[in-house]
Amino acid sequence: MAAPAPALLPEDADPTFAELLAGRPHLSLHAHDGLTMEEVPLARIAREVGTPTWIYSAGTLRRRFHALRGALEEARLPCEIHFAVKANPNLAVLRTLAAEGAGADIVSEGELRLALAAGIDPGHVVFSGVGKTPAELRFALAQGVGQINAESAEEVAMISAAAAETGRTAQVALRVNPDVDAKTHAKITTGKSENKFGVPIAEAPALYARMAATPGVQPVGVAVHIGSQITSGMAAYAAAYSALADLVRALRADGLPVERVDCGGGLGIPYRHEPAPSPAALAGAIRGALGNLGVRLMVEPGRWICGPAGVLLASVILSKHTGARRFVILDAAMNDLVRPAMYEAWHGIVPISPAAFHAPATPCDVVGPVCETGDTFARNRGLPALEPGSLVAFLDAGAYGAAMSSTYNARPLAAEVLADGARFAVVRERQTQDALLAAQRLPAWMAA
Ligand SMILES: *Cc1c(COP(=O)(O)O)cnc(C)c1O
């Protein structure tokens, strides 16, 4: 006999649609137009642009950037904000943030090109990543990037070679691995000793001294980034920053210059009802450990700024009933939004029409059409009956959403839209079926 299902604890209950909207001021339900971002009804975007489509709120990007900057200023921290481009590399998103004064944290030549195209000064670009190629390093140095974060002794040698070839001096920060547990999903933890990132903090002083003696390399400071979607409070940050402060003092005691400390990103957001760490708490952790060192501080947030600003709009293809289960099959899939498949991530899924928003919700599985069981966005999620063609929005899809899309199952990349007040514009066209085929070639021996 099957064991009785355990009763749901209140904290295990999903938030209601109304609760989800209450925490997201750029989204509101209008009696006639339905779910609206800023002043643009999402149904109108669906009519004009189709689905699936990513939609970003410019106002939310600005508001969150200002909230973070305000918290840092409030704590009287001289701190630059470098937006982590990998979270959302859309050019209009980058331009929106650049206009507010954001620099960029990049991990590839492609991201550097995007940051420059968005109008970000190369001096406000930090180049991170464990495996920058010689060509990427040469390109970055030729463009005059403000800082390269080195992750190993081997990489310092590569940076030196690239500096010699381009006739530039590289301003290099050493990324250390503080061996702290950020208590986030294993796939996005980066600050533990078994992770591939950074150099062990115990080896940092010797390497930093070697950097100071390496031609073309100017050591400017130290950096950490301990993980992503950190919602477990400030303990891991505080531990990492205090280890970093000890390191700075030790380096200076050895007569080595340390002008900058890069505090990384990782601040989490509430997708469901996770405790949301505030920018003020982060500023407090930075100030507590690093505030008195007389260094230029930097943070590299991605998700916290752009995650809540975006939705993924999708249409219901059909609802299918097998036994007692109801499957709602959408025209969006894991190739568009991979986070549920990759990280077991929870995203709010809200119907767009006022009638569906208020109709009684019953459990269903929400899936995409891709031929993988992993193409499941949610199990036992409460949704109303949804006719083919009904619209739903995935909330908090502005970070690691479109950025991680693929064309798996030969599905074209979805369109991206920026909403700003009552205006909206397509900022990335939907990939065409022709474009999907265009780069493929048959070998000559098959052509006949
Ligand atoms: C991914 C990454 C970030 C941004 O992380 P978020 O969790 O989006 O804030 C910052 N710095 C580095 C080095 C990264 O790899």
mmCIF file of N, CA and C in Angstrom, residues 290-385:
data_model
loop_
_atom_site.group_PDB
_atom_site.id
_atom_site.type_symbol
_atom_site.label_atom_id
_atom_site.label_comp_id
_atom_site.label_asym_id
_atom_site.label_seq_id
_atom_site.Cartn_x
_atom_site.Cartn_y
_atom_site.Cartn_z
ATOM 1 N N LEU A 290 36.017 45.218 4.370
ATOM 2 C CA LEU A 290 36.930 45.856 3.413
ATOM 3 C C LEU A 290 36.866 47.374 3.426
ATOM 4 N N GLY A 291 35.966 47.927 4.255
ATOM 5 C CA GLY A 291 35.690 49.359 4.216
ATOM 6 C C GLY A 291 36.872 50.240 4.594
ATOM 7 N N ASN A 292 37.787 49.692 5.401
ATOM 8 C CA ASN A 292 38.869 50.549 5.912
ATOM 9 C C ASN A 292 40.214 50.311 5.234
ATOM 10 N N LEU A 293 40.201 49.609 4.107
ATOM 11 C CA LEU A 293 41.484 49.260 3.487
ATOM 12 C C LEU A 293 41.999 50.345 2.537
ATOM 13 N N GLY A 294 41.156 51.325 2.240
ATOM 14 C CA GLY A 294 41.584 52.357 1.297
ATOM 15 C C GLY A 294 41.807 51.800 -0.103
ATOM 16 N N VAL A 295 40.904 50.929 -0.541
ATOM 17 C CA VAL A 295 41.020 50.357 -1.890
ATOM 18 C C VAL A 295 39.825 50.798 -2.730
ATOM 19 N N ARG A 296 39.979 50.738 -4.057
ATOM 20 C CA ARG A 296 38.844 50.893 -4.981
ATOM 21 C C ARG A 296 38.075 49.587 -4.957
ATOM 22 N N LEU A 297 36.785 49.659 -4.643
ATOM 23 C CA LEU A 297 35.985 48.437 -4.569
ATOM 24 C C LEU A 297 35.163 48.259 -5.841
ATOM 25 N N MET A 298 34.854 46.998 -6.119
ATOM 26 C CA MET A 298 34.019 46.682 -7.288
ATOM 27 C C MET A 298 33.066 45.555 -6.926
ATOM 28 N N VAL A 299 31.874 45.577 -7.501
ATOM 29 C CA VAL A 299 30.976 44.421 -7.438
ATOM 30 C C VAL A 299 30.588 44.039 -8.862
ATOM 31 N N GLU A 300 30.198 42.781 -9.040
ATOM 32 C CA GLU A 300 29.878 42.248 -10.374
ATOM 33 C C GLU A 300 28.527 41.543 -10.376
ATOM 34 N N PRO A 301 27.458 42.257 -10.069
ATOM 35 C CA PRO A 301 26.156 41.570 -10.033
ATOM 36 C C PRO A 301 25.620 41.310 -11.437
ATOM 37 N N GLY A 302 24.982 40.176 -11.633
ATOM 38 C CA GLY A 302 24.271 39.895 -12.873
ATOM 39 C C GLY A 302 22.798 39.702 -12.554
ATOM 40 N N ARG A 303 22.511 38.514 -12.003
ATOM 41 C CA ARG A 303 21.128 38.120 -11.746
ATOM 42 C C ARG A 303 20.334 39.164 -10.946
ATOM 43 N N TRP A 304 20.962 39.742 -9.901
ATOM 44 C CA TRP A 304 20.181 40.607 -9.020
ATOM 45 C C TRP A 304 19.626 41.797 -9.792
ATOM 46 N N ILE A 305 20.400 42.293 -10.764
ATOM 47 C CA ILE A 305 19.944 43.463 -11.511
ATOM 48 C C ILE A 305 18.905 43.085 -12.569
ATOM 49 N N CYS A 306 19.180 42.023 -13.343
ATOM 50 C CA CYS A 306 18.332 41.803 -14.515
ATOM 51 C C CYS A 306 17.335 40.655 -14.367
ATOM 52 N N GLY A 307 17.510 39.768 -13.377
ATOM 53 C CA GLY A 307 16.611 38.613 -13.264
ATOM 54 C C GLY A 307 15.152 39.019 -13.156
ATOM 55 N N PRO A 308 14.813 39.826 -12.138
ATOM 56 C CA PRO A 308 13.399 40.188 -11.950
ATOM 57 C C PRO A 308 12.849 41.058 -13.076
ATOM 58 N N ALA A 309 13.727 41.648 -13.900
ATOM 59 C CA ALA A 309 13.270 42.584 -14.933
ATOM 60 C C ALA A 309 12.670 41.888 -16.149
ATOM 61 N N GLY A 310 12.830 40.565 -16.256
ATOM 62 C CA GLY A 310 12.410 39.910 -17.491
ATOM 63 C C GLY A 310 11.330 38.858 -17.299
ATOM 64 N N VAL A 311 10.503 38.675 -18.329
ATOM 65 C CA VAL A 311 9.586 37.532 -18.368
ATOM 66 C C VAL A 311 9.796 36.799 -19.692
ATOM 67 N N LEU A 312 9.424 35.550 -19.688
ATOM 68 C CA LEU A 312 9.341 34.795 -20.945
ATOM 69 C C LEU A 312 7.861 34.550 -21.209
ATOM 70 N N LEU A 313 7.393 35.084 -22.331
ATOM 71 C CA LEU A 313 5.985 34.969 -22.702
ATOM 72 C C LEU A 313 5.827 33.748 -23.609
ATOM 73 N N ALA A 314 4.861 32.886 -23.274
ATOM 74 C CA ALA A 314 4.673 31.656 -24.052
ATOM 75 C C ALA A 314 3.186 31.421 -24.282
ATOM 76 N N SER A 315 2.883 30.641 -25.315
ATOM 77 C CA SER A 315 1.495 30.266 -25.610
ATOM 78 C C SER A 315 1.287 28.795 -25.314
ATOM 79 N N VAL A 316 0.071 28.465 -24.920
ATOM 80 C CA VAL A 316 -0.298 27.066 -24.731
ATOM 81 C C VAL A 316 -0.547 26.451 -26.110
ATOM 82 N N ILE A 317 0.150 25.341 -26.400
ATOM 83 C CA ILE A 317 -0.136 24.612 -27.645
ATOM 84 C C ILE A 317 -1.379 23.750 -27.431
ATOM 85 N N LEU A 318 -1.368 22.977 -26.365
ATOM 86 C CA LEU A 318 -2.538 22.168 -26.020
ATOM 87 C C LEU A 318 -2.375 21.691 -24.587
ATOM 88 N N SER A 319 -3.475 21.232 -24.019
ATOM 89 C CA SER A 319 -3.430 20.570 -22.716
ATOM 90 C C SER A 319 -3.777 19.111 -22.963
ATOM 91 N N LYS A 320 -3.005 18.236 -22.339
ATOM 92 C CA LYS A 320 -3.189 16.810 -22.590
ATOM 93 C C LYS A 320 -3.464 16.120 -21.261
ATOM 94 N N HIS A 321 -4.443 15.220 -21.249
ATOM 95 C CA HIS A 321 -4.793 14.525 -20.006
ATOM 96 C C HIS A 321 -4.417 13.061 -20.141
ATOM 97 N N THR A 322 -3.556 12.561 -19.239
ATOM 98 C CA THR A 322 -3.246 11.133 -19.227
ATOM 99 C C THR A 322 -3.542 10.630 -17.831
ATOM 100 N N GLY A 323 -4.542 9.756 -17.713
ATOM 101 C CA GLY A 323 -4.983 9.318 -16.397
ATOM 102 C C GLY A 323 -5.430 10.534 -15.621
ATOM 103 N N ALA A 324 -4.867 10.688 -14.400
ATOM 104 C CA ALA A 324 -5.277 11.817 -13.563
ATOM 105 C C ALA A 324 -4.408 13.040 -13.819
ATOM 106 N N ARG A 325 -3.361 12.897 -14.670
ATOM 107 C CA ARG A 325 -2.417 14.008 -14.839
ATOM 108 C C ARG A 325 -2.836 14.917 -15.968
ATOM 109 N N ARG A 326 -2.624 16.202 -15.737
ATOM 110 C CA ARG A 326 -2.848 17.180 -16.802
ATOM 111 C C ARG A 326 -1.497 17.779 -17.178
ATOM 112 N N PHE A 327 -1.183 17.716 -18.455
ATOM 113 C CA PHE A 327 0.036 18.358 -18.951
ATOM 114 C C PHE A 327 -0.358 19.583 -19.754
ATOM 115 N N VAL A 328 0.213 20.723 -19.396
ATOM 116 C CA VAL A 328 0.031 21.930 -20.213
ATOM 117 C C VAL A 328 1.293 22.062 -21.056
ATOM 118 N N ILE A 329 1.121 21.965 -22.369
ATOM 119 C CA ILE A 329 2.280 21.963 -23.275
ATOM 120 C C ILE A 329 2.380 23.329 -23.945
ATOM 121 N N LEU A 330 3.530 23.968 -23.706
ATOM 122 C CA LEU A 330 3.744 25.341 -24.177
ATOM 123 C C LEU A 330 4.581 25.379 -25.446
ATOM 124 N N ASP A 331 4.586 26.536 -26.098
ATOM 125 C CA ASP A 331 5.473 26.699 -27.267
ATOM 126 C C ASP A 331 6.869 27.164 -26.849
ATOM 127 N N ALA A 332 7.102 27.390 -25.557
ATOM 128 C CA ALA A 332 8.463 27.599 -25.047
ATOM 129 C C ALA A 332 8.960 26.256 -24.523
ATOM 130 N N ALA A 333 10.277 26.079 -24.512
ATOM 131 C CA ALA A 333 10.821 24.782 -24.105
ATOM 132 C C ALA A 333 12.157 24.985 -23.405
ATOM 133 N N MET A 334 12.755 23.862 -23.014
ATOM 134 C CA MET A 334 14.031 23.921 -22.307
ATOM 135 C C MET A 334 15.127 24.569 -23.142
ATOM 136 N N ASN A 335 14.991 24.557 -24.456
ATOM 137 C CA ASN A 335 16.018 25.234 -25.267
ATOM 138 C C ASN A 335 15.940 26.751 -25.081
ATOM 139 N N ASP A 336 14.732 27.247 -24.719
ATOM 140 C CA ASP A 336 14.584 28.675 -24.436
ATOM 141 C C ASP A 336 15.023 28.941 -22.989
ATOM 142 N N LEU A 337 14.320 28.395 -22.044
ATOM 143 C CA LEU A 337 14.594 28.605 -20.619
ATOM 144 C C LEU A 337 15.067 27.269 -20.036
ATOM 145 N N VAL A 338 16.371 27.154 -19.821
ATOM 146 C CA VAL A 338 16.932 25.861 -19.409
ATOM 147 C C VAL A 338 17.025 25.738 -17.889
ATOM 148 N N ARG A 339 16.811 26.823 -17.156
ATOM 149 C CA ARG A 339 17.072 26.792 -15.714
ATOM 150 C C ARG A 339 16.296 25.702 -14.971
ATOM 151 N N PRO A 340 15.005 25.467 -15.260
ATOM 152 C CA PRO A 340 14.330 24.375 -14.543
ATOM 153 C C PRO A 340 14.993 23.018 -14.807
ATOM 154 N N ALA A 341 15.378 22.749 -16.066
ATOM 155 C CA ALA A 341 16.001 21.464 -16.390
ATOM 156 C C ALA A 341 17.405 21.369 -15.798
ATOM 157 N N MET A 342 18.133 22.479 -15.779
ATOM 158 C CA MET A 342 19.535 22.444 -15.399
ATOM 159 C C MET A 342 19.747 22.564 -13.889
ATOM 160 N N TYR A 343 18.942 23.401 -13.245
ATOM 161 C CA TYR A 343 19.155 23.668 -11.810
ATOM 162 C C TYR A 343 17.934 23.334 -10.956
ATOM 163 N N GLU A 344 16.961 22.612 -11.506
ATOM 164 C CA GLU A 344 15.685 22.410 -10.783
ATOM 165 C C GLU A 344 15.104 23.762 -10.340
ATOM 166 N N ALA A 345 15.287 24.764 -11.147
ATOM 167 C CA ALA A 345 14.854 26.108 -10.741
ATOM 168 C C ALA A 345 13.333 26.236 -10.803
ATOM 169 N N TRP A 346 12.796 27.024 -9.912
ATOM 170 C CA TRP A 346 11.358 27.333 -9.848
ATOM 171 C C TRP A 346 11.144 28.727 -10.425
ATOM 172 N N HIS A 347 10.254 28.827 -11.414
ATOM 173 C CA HIS A 347 9.853 30.136 -11.928
ATOM 174 C C HIS A 347 8.344 30.284 -11.755
ATOM 175 N N GLY A 348 7.894 31.453 -11.304
ATOM 176 C CA GLY A 348 6.467 31.726 -11.312
ATOM 177 C C GLY A 348 5.941 31.638 -12.736
ATOM 178 N N ILE A 349 4.757 31.018 -12.900
ATOM 179 C CA ILE A 349 4.116 30.929 -14.221
ATOM 180 C C ILE A 349 2.707 31.496 -14.043
ATOM 181 N N VAL A 350 2.445 32.620 -14.708
ATOM 182 C CA VAL A 350 1.217 33.373 -14.431
ATOM 183 C C VAL A 350 0.426 33.533 -15.726
ATOM 184 N N PRO A 351 -0.894 33.234 -15.682
ATOM 185 C CA PRO A 351 -1.700 33.457 -16.892
ATOM 186 C C PRO A 351 -1.861 34.950 -17.169
ATOM 187 N N ILE A 352 -1.982 35.294 -18.443
ATOM 188 C CA ILE A 352 -2.015 36.694 -18.869
ATOM 189 C C ILE A 352 -3.430 37.262 -18.864
ATOM 190 N N SER A 353 -4.425 36.440 -19.205
ATOM 191 C CA SER A 353 -5.778 36.994 -19.336
ATOM 192 C C SER A 353 -6.402 37.141 -17.952
ATOM 193 N N PRO A 354 -7.173 38.234 -17.733
ATOM 194 C CA PRO A 354 -7.792 38.445 -16.422
ATOM 195 C C PRO A 354 -8.670 37.260 -16.019
ATOM 196 N N ALA A 355 -9.401 36.688 -16.983
ATOM 197 C CA ALA A 355 -10.296 35.575 -16.641
ATOM 198 C C ALA A 355 -9.489 34.392 -16.124
ATOM 199 N N ALA A 356 -8.405 34.049 -16.810
ATOM 200 C CA ALA A 356 -7.596 32.905 -16.381
ATOM 201 C C ALA A 356 -6.887 33.204 -15.057
ATOM 202 N N PHE A 357 -6.456 34.448 -14.897
ATOM 203 C CA PHE A 357 -5.752 34.842 -13.671
ATOM 204 C C PHE A 357 -6.638 34.588 -12.452
ATOM 205 N N HIS A 358 -7.960 34.846 -12.598
ATOM 206 C CA HIS A 358 -8.867 34.732 -11.459
ATOM 207 C C HIS A 358 -9.562 33.384 -11.389
ATOM 208 N N ALA A 359 -9.422 32.532 -12.408
ATOM 209 C CA ALA A 359 -10.126 31.245 -12.420
ATOM 210 C C ALA A 359 -9.479 30.295 -11.414
ATOM 211 N N PRO A 360 -10.233 29.296 -10.924
ATOM 212 C CA PRO A 360 -9.655 28.355 -9.960
ATOM 213 C C PRO A 360 -8.492 27.576 -10.580
ATOM 214 N N ALA A 361 -7.415 27.428 -9.787
ATOM 215 C CA ALA A 361 -6.226 26.737 -10.279
ATOM 216 C C ALA A 361 -6.218 25.297 -9.760
ATOM 217 N N THR A 362 -5.836 24.378 -10.611
ATOM 218 C CA THR A 362 -5.659 22.977 -10.195
ATOM 219 C C THR A 362 -4.280 22.517 -10.656
ATOM 220 N N PRO A 363 -3.752 21.452 -10.023
ATOM 221 C CA PRO A 363 -2.369 21.054 -10.333
ATOM 222 C C PRO A 363 -2.218 20.544 -11.764
ATOM 223 N N CYS A 364 -1.093 20.867 -12.364
ATOM 224 C CA CYS A 364 -0.753 20.331 -13.681
ATOM 225 C C CYS A 364 0.767 20.315 -13.807
ATOM 226 N N ASP A 365 1.259 19.624 -14.836
ATOM 227 C CA ASP A 365 2.675 19.694 -15.170
ATOM 228 C C ASP A 365 2.803 20.616 -16.377
ATOM 229 N N VAL A 366 3.735 21.557 -16.292
ATOM 230 C CA VAL A 366 3.922 22.512 -17.387
ATOM 231 C C VAL A 366 5.182 22.106 -18.127
ATOM 232 N N VAL A 367 5.046 21.797 -19.411
ATOM 233 C CA VAL A 367 6.162 21.233 -20.174
ATOM 234 C C VAL A 367 6.301 21.939 -21.517
ATOM 235 N N GLY A 368 7.452 21.716 -22.154
ATOM 236 C CA GLY A 368 7.663 22.199 -23.511
ATOM 237 C C GLY A 368 7.564 21.042 -24.484
ATOM 238 N N PRO A 369 7.692 21.319 -25.771
ATOM 239 C CA PRO A 369 7.549 20.271 -26.781
ATOM 240 C C PRO A 369 8.826 19.476 -27.083
ATOM 241 N N VAL A 370 9.940 19.799 -26.430
ATOM 242 C CA VAL A 370 11.209 19.138 -26.753
ATOM 243 C C VAL A 370 11.185 17.677 -26.296
ATOM 244 N N CYS A 371 11.862 16.838 -27.055
ATOM 245 C CA CYS A 371 11.827 15.390 -26.807
ATOM 246 C C CYS A 371 12.787 14.987 -25.699
ATOM 247 N N GLU A 372 12.525 15.457 -24.501
ATOM 248 C CA GLU A 372 13.305 15.146 -23.306
ATOM 249 C C GLU A 372 12.341 15.222 -22.133
ATOM 250 N N THR A 373 12.403 14.251 -21.235
ATOM 251 C CA THR A 373 11.586 14.350 -20.024
ATOM 252 C C THR A 373 12.003 15.574 -19.216
ATOM 253 N N GLY A 374 13.291 15.932 -19.304
ATOM 254 C CA GLY A 374 13.790 17.111 -18.608
ATOM 255 C C GLY A 374 13.162 18.408 -19.095
ATOM 256 N N ASP A 375 12.456 18.359 -20.215
ATOM 257 C CA ASP A 375 11.808 19.567 -20.725
ATOM 258 C C ASP A 375 10.510 19.809 -19.952
ATOM 259 N N THR A 376 10.667 19.929 -18.641
ATOM 260 C CA THR A 376 9.542 20.134 -17.731
ATOM 261 C C THR A 376 9.823 21.398 -16.935
ATOM 262 N N PHE A 377 8.927 22.363 -17.048
ATOM 263 C CA PHE A 377 9.129 23.631 -16.333
ATOM 264 C C PHE A 377 8.645 23.542 -14.891
ATOM 265 N N ALA A 378 7.598 22.759 -14.665
ATOM 266 C CA ALA A 378 7.033 22.703 -13.313
ATOM 267 C C ALA A 378 6.176 21.451 -13.200
ATOM 268 N N ARG A 379 6.194 20.847 -12.020
ATOM 269 C CA ARG A 379 5.319 19.710 -11.742
ATOM 270 C C ARG A 379 4.353 20.103 -10.638
ATOM 271 N N ASN A 380 3.116 19.605 -10.756
ATOM 272 C CA ASN A 380 2.079 19.906 -9.754
ATOM 273 C C ASN A 380 1.932 21.392 -9.490
ATOM 274 N N ARG A 381 1.962 22.157 -10.563
ATOM 275 C CA ARG A 381 1.803 23.608 -10.427
ATOM 276 C C ARG A 381 0.328 23.963 -10.582
ATOM 277 N N GLY A 382 -0.151 24.851 -9.744
ATOM 278 C CA GLY A 382 -1.547 25.273 -9.839
ATOM 279 C C GLY A 382 -1.764 26.253 -10.979
ATOM 280 N N LEU A 383 -2.515 25.815 -11.986
ATOM 281 C CA LEU A 383 -2.884 26.710 -13.084
ATOM 282 C C LEU A 383 -4.353 26.467 -13.426
ATOM 283 N N PRO A 384 -5.044 27.485 -13.944
ATOM 284 C CA PRO A 384 -6.427 27.287 -14.378
ATOM 285 C C PRO A 384 -6.462 26.468 -15.665
ATOM 286 N N ALA A 385 -7.664 26.099 -16.105
ATOM 287 C CA ALA A 385 -7.810 25.484 -17.423
ATOM 288 C C ALA A 385 -7.312 26.483 -18.458
#
